[in-house]
Short mmCIF file of C-alpha atoms in Angstrom, two decimals:
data_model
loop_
_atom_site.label_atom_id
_atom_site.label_comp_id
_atom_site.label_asym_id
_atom_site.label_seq_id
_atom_site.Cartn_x
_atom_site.Cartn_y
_atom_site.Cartn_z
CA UNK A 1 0.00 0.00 0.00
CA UNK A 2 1.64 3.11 -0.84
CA UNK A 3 1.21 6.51 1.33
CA UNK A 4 -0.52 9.41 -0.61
CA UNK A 5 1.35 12.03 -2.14
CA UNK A 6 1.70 15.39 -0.43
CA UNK A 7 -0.87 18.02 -0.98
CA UNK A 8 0.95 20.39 -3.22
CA UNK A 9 0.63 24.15 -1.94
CA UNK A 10 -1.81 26.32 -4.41
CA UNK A 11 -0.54 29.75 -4.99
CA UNK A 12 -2.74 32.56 -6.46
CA UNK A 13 -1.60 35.94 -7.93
CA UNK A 14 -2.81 38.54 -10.61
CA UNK A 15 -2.57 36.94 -14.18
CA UNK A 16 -2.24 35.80 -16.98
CA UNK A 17 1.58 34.58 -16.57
CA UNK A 18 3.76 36.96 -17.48
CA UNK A 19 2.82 39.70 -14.98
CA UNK A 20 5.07 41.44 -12.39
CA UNK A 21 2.80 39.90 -10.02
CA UNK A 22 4.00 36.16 -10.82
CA UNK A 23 7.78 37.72 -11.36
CA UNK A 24 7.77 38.76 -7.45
CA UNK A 25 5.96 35.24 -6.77
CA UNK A 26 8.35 33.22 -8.00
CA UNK A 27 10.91 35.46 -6.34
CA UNK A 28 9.51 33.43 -3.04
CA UNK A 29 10.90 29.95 -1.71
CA UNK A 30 7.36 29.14 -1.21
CA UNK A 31 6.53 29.07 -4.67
CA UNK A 32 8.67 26.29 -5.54
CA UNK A 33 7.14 22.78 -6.22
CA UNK A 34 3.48 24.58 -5.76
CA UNK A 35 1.02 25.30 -8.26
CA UNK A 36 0.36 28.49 -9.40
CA UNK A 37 -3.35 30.08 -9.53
CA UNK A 38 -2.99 33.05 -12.33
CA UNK A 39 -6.57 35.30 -11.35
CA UNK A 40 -8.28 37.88 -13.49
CA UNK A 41 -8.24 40.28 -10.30
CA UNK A 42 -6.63 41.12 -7.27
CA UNK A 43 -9.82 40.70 -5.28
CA UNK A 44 -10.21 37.15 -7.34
CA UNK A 45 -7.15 36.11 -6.24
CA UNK A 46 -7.73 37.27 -2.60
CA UNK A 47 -10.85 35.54 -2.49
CA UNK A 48 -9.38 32.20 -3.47
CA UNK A 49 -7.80 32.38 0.33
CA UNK A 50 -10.14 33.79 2.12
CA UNK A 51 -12.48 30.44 0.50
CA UNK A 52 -9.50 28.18 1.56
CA UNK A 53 -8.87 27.33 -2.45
CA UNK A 54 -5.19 28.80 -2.48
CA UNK A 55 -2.86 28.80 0.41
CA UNK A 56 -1.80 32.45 -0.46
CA UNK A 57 -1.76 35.14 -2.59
CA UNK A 58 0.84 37.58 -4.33
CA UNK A 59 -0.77 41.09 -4.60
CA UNK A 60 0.81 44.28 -5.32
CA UNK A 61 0.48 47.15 -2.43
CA UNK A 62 2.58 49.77 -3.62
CA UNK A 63 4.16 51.58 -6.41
CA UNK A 64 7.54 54.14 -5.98
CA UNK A 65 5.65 56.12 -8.58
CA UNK A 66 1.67 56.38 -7.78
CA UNK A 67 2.03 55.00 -4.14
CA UNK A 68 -0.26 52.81 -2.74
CA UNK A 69 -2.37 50.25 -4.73
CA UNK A 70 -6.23 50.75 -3.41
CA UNK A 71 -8.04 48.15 -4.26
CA UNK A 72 -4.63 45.82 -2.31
CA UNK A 73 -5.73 48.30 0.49
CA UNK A 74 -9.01 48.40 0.39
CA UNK A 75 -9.62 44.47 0.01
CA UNK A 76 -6.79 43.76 2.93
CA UNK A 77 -9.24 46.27 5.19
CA UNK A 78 -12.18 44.83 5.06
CA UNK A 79 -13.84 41.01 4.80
CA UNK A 80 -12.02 37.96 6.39
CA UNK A 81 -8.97 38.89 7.83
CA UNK A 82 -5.59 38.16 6.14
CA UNK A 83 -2.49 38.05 7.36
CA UNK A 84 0.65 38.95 5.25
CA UNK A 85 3.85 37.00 5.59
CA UNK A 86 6.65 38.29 3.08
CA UNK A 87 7.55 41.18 0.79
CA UNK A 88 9.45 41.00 -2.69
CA UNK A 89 10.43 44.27 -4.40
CA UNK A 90 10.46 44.13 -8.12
CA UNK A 91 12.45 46.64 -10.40
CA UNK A 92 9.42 47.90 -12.89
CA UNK A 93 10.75 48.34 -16.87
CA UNK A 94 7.55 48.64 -19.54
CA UNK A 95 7.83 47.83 -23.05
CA UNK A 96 5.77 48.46 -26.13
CA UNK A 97 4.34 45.23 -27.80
CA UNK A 98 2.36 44.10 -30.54
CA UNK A 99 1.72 41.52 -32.80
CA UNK A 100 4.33 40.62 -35.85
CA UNK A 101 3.65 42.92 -38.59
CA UNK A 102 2.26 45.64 -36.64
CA UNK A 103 4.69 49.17 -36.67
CA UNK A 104 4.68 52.13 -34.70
CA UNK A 105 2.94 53.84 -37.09
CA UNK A 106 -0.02 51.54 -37.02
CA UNK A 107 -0.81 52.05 -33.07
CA UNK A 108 -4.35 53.77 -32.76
CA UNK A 109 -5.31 52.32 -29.42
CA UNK A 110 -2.24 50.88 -26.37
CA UNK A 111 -3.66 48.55 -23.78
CA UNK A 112 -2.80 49.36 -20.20
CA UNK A 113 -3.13 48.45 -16.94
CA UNK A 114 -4.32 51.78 -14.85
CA UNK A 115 -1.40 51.55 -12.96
CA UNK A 116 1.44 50.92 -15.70
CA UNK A 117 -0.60 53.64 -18.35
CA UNK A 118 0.37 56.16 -15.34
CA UNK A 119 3.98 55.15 -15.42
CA UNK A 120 4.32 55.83 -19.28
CA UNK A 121 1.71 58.70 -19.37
CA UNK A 122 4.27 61.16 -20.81
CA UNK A 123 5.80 58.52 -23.10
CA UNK A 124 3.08 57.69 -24.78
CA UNK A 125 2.25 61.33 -25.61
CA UNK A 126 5.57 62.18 -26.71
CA UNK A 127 5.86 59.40 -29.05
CA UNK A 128 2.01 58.20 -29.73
CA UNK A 129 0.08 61.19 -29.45
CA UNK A 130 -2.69 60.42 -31.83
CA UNK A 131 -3.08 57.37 -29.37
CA UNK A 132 -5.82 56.10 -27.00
CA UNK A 133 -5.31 54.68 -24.29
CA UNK A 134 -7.14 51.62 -23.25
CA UNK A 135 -7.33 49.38 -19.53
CA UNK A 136 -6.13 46.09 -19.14
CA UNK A 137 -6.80 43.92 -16.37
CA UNK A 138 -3.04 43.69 -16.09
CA UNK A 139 0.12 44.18 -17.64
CA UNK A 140 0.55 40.45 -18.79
CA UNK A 141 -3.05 40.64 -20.35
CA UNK A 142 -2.61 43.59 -22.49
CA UNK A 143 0.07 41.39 -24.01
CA UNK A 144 -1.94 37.96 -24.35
CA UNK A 145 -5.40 39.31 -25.76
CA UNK A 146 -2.59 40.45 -28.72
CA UNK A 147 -2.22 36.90 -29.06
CA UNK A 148 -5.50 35.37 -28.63
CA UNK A 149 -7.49 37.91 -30.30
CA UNK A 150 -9.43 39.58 -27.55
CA UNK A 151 -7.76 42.20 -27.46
CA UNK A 152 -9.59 45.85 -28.12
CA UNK A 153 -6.12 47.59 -28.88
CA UNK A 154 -3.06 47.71 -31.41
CA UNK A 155 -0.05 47.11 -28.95
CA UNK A 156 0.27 46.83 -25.20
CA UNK A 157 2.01 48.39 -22.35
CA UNK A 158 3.78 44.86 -21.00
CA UNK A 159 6.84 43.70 -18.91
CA UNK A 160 9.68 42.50 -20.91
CA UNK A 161 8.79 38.83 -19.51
CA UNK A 162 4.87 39.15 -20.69
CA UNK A 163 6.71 40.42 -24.27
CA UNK A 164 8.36 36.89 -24.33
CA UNK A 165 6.20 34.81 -23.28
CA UNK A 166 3.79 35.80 -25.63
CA UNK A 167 6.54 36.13 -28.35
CA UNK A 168 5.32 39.78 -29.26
CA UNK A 169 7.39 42.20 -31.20
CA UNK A 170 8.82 45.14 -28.98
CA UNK A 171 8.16 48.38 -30.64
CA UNK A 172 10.09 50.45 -27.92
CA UNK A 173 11.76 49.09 -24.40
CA UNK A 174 12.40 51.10 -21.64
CA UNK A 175 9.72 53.71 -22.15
CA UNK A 176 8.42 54.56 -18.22
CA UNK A 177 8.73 57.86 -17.52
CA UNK A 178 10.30 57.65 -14.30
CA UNK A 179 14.04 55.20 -14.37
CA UNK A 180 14.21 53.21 -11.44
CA UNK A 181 10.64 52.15 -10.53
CA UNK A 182 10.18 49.97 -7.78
CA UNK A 183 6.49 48.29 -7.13
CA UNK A 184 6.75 46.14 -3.87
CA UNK A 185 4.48 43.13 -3.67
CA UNK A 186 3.29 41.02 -0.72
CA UNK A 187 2.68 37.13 0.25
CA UNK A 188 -0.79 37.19 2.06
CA UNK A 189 -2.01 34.25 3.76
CA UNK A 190 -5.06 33.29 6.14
CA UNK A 191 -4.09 34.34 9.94
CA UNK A 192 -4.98 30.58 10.98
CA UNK A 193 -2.90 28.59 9.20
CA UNK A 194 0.07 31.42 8.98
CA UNK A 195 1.77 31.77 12.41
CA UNK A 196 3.58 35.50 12.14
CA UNK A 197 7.46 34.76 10.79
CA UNK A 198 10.07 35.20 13.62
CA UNK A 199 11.94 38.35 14.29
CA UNK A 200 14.82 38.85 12.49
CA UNK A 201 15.48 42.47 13.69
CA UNK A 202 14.95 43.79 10.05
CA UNK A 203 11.15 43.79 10.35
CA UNK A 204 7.99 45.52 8.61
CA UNK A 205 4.78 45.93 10.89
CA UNK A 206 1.33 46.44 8.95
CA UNK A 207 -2.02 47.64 10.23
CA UNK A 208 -5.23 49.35 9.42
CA UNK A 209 -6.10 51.98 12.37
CA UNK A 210 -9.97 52.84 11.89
CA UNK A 211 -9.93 55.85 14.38
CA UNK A 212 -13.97 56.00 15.23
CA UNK A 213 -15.10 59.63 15.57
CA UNK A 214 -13.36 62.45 14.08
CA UNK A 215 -11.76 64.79 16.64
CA UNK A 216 -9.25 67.65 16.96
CA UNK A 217 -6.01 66.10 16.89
CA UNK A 218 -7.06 62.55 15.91
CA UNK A 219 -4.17 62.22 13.27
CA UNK A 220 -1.63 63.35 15.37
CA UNK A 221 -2.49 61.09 18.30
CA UNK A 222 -1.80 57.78 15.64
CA UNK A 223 1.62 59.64 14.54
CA UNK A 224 2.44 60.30 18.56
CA UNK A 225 1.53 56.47 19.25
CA UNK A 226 4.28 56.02 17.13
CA UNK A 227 7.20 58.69 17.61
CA UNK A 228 6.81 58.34 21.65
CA UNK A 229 7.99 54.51 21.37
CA UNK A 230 10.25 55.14 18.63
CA UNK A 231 8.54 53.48 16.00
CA UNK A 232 9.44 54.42 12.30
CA UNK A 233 6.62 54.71 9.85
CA UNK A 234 7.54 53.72 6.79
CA UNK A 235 4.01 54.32 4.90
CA UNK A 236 0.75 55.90 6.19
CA UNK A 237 -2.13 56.68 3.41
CA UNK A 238 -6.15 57.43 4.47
CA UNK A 239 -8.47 55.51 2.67
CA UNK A 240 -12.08 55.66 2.72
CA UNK A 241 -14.25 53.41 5.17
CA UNK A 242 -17.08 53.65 2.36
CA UNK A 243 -19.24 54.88 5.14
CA UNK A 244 -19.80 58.46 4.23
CA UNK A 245 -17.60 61.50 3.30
CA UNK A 246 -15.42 62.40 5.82
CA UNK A 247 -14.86 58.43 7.24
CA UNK A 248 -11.36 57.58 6.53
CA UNK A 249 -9.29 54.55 8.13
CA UNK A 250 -5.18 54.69 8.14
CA UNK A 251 -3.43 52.07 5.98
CA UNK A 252 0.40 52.11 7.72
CA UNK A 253 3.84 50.06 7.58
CA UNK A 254 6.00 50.53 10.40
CA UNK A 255 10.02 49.10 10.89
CA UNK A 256 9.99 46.67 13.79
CA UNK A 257 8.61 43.67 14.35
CA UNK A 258 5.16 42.71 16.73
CA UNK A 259 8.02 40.74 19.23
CA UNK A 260 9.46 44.17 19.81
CA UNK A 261 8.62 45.78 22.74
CA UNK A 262 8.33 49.49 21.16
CA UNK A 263 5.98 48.10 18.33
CA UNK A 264 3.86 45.69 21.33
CA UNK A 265 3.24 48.94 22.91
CA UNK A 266 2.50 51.02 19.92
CA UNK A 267 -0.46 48.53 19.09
CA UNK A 268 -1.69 48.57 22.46
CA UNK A 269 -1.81 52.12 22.50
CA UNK A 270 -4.10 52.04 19.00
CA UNK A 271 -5.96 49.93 20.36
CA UNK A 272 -7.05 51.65 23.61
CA UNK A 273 -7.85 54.95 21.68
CA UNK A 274 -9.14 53.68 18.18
CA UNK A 275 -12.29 52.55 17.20
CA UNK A 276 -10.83 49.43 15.78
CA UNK A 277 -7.06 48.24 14.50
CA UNK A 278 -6.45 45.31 12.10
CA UNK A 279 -3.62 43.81 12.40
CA UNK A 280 -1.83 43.01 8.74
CA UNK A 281 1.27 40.99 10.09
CA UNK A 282 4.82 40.97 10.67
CA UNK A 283 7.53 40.09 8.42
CA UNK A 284 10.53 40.53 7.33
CA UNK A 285 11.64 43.63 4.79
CA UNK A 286 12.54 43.21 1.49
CA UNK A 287 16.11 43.14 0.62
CA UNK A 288 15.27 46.30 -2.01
CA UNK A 289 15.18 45.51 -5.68
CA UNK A 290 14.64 41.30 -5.68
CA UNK A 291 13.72 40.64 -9.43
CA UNK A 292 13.46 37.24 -9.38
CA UNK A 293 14.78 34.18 -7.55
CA UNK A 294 18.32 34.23 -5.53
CA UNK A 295 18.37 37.53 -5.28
CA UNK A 296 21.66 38.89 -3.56
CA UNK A 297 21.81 41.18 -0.03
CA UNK A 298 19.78 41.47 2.76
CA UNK A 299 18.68 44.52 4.66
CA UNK A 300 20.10 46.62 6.93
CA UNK A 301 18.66 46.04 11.10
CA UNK A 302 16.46 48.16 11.92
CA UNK A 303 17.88 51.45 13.76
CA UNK A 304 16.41 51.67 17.41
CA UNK A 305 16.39 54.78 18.92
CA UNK A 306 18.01 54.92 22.13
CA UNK A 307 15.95 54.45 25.08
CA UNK A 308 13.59 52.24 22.81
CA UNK A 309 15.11 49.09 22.57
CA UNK A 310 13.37 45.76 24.50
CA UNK A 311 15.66 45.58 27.51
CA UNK A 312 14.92 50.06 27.90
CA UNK A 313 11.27 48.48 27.84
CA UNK A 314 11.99 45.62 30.58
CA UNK A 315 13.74 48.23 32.64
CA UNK A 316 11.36 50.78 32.90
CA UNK A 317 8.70 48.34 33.88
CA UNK A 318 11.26 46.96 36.75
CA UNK A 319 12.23 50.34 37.97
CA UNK A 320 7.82 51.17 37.54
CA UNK A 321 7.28 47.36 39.68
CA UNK A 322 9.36 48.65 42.61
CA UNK A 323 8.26 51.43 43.32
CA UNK A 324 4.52 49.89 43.72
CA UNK A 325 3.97 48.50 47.68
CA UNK A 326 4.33 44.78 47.51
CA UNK A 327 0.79 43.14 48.54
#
């Protein structure tokens, strides 16, 4: 009688292959030996874990050029909560593509994603002004409905790997309008089955403070949490709740890690003084720039303020405990 084979690990992430998306995936040890779920949507592909039908998800959650991806933030927010449990940052290059036979000249209509048409806005009308610009689901599909005839364009806005995969001609490489664009993705996974990865003293914190009822001063009481404790934030965008104008939750990365005294306290302090605060995991930072797997370097520890680090914590509390009468 033979044993049955191990369940292979079902990764999802925004598709069709040849995204950035899958390019920071399989940038991940985890993605070895495990399938791979290509989704039309980063909610699609979220959804597949919340329903238990992929172990995690790649999603992108923030761009060095337009900043933080909403509907990542939004979706991470709200519904089931999800944990996330690594970070890969992937250099971002765009390339022109269309089918054989198809010049420059030809282009009437270029097939975007949203987020990649704002990265090449002033390319495009430089060098295809008579253009129109049209949106993709992603970057990978404005290449592949070239190829499979869905496609409501002349050439798409691609990554060099969707450009090969779908063995496209490259009109023009190189074209963002920014050099040097970094968009960072993360691993998400259901809080459950994905304990939070162990300090390794170059840590990323993320949460969602929903502060309750506006007040004088509300914004700088989340930024004071913070700075008293000497916390670095690293990211902090409003978003809307959806629950009228004027309701606006916090979406925020911090450096440390939830082991760490200074961030333990941080949270504790949201929590006592905010409506709500979701908790979006601990995890090690990216080493900066990881475009595939193997990537060289690590990065730096995190710099802890004097005063700040665990054993400033344990000593305060000490000095605190004896000066209390003993019972």
């Amino acid at each position: 009688m033979t044993s049955a084979s191990p369940r292979v690990s079902r990764l999802a992430y925004l598709g069709p292959s040849g995204t950035f998306t899958e390019q920071a995936l399989l940038a991940r040890p985890e993605a070895v030996g495990a399938e791979l779920v290509a989704c039309p949507t980063v909610p699609a592909a979220l959804d597949l874990v919340r329903e238990g039908t992929a172990d995690a998800a790649m999603v992108a959650i923030e761009s060095s050029v337009e900043g933080g991806v909403s509907v990542t933030l939004d979706e991470l927010a709200t519904g089931t909560p999800l944990v996330i449990v690594g970070e890969v940052e992937v250099p971002v290059t765009f390339c022109l593509v269309a089918p054989e036979g198809v010049g420059p000249e030809q282009v009437r209509t270029v097939g975007a994603h949203p987020h990649a048409a704002a990265q090449v806005r002033r390319w495009v009308a430089a060098n295809l002004p008579d253009a129109t610009v049209v949106d993709a689901p992603s970057n990978a599909a404005s290449a592949s409905a070239l190829v499979d005839g869905t496609a409501t364009w002349d050439a798409g806005i691609a990554a060099p790997l969707a450009a090969e995969r779908y063995e496209l001609t490259v009109l023009a490489a190189g074209i963002a309008d920014t050099a040097g664009a970094v968009t960072r993705f993360v691993l998400v996974a259901p809080p459950g089955s994905a304990t939070v990865p162990a300090r390794t003293g170059a840590d990323k914190t993320s949460l969602v403070v929903f502060p309750g009822e506006d007040r004088p001063g509300l914004l700088l009481e989340i930024l004071e949490s913070f700075a008293l404790r000497g916390v670095n934030m690293v990211r902090i965008e409003s978003r809307p709740t959806g629950e009228g104008l004027g309701n606006y939750c916090f979406s925020i990365d911090a450096e440390g890690h939830l082991e760490d005294a200074r961030v333990a306290e941080t949270l504790m302090s949201l929590h006592r003084t905010s409506a709500e605060v979701r908790f979006l995991g601990s995890y090690p930072r990216a080493a900066g720039g990881a475009a595939g797997p193997g990537s060289p370097g690590s990065p730096a520890p995190t710099s802890v303020p004097p005063g700040h680090a665990d054993e400033d914590f344990a000593a305060a509390r000490a000095w605190l405990d004896g000066l209390r009468p003993s019972r």
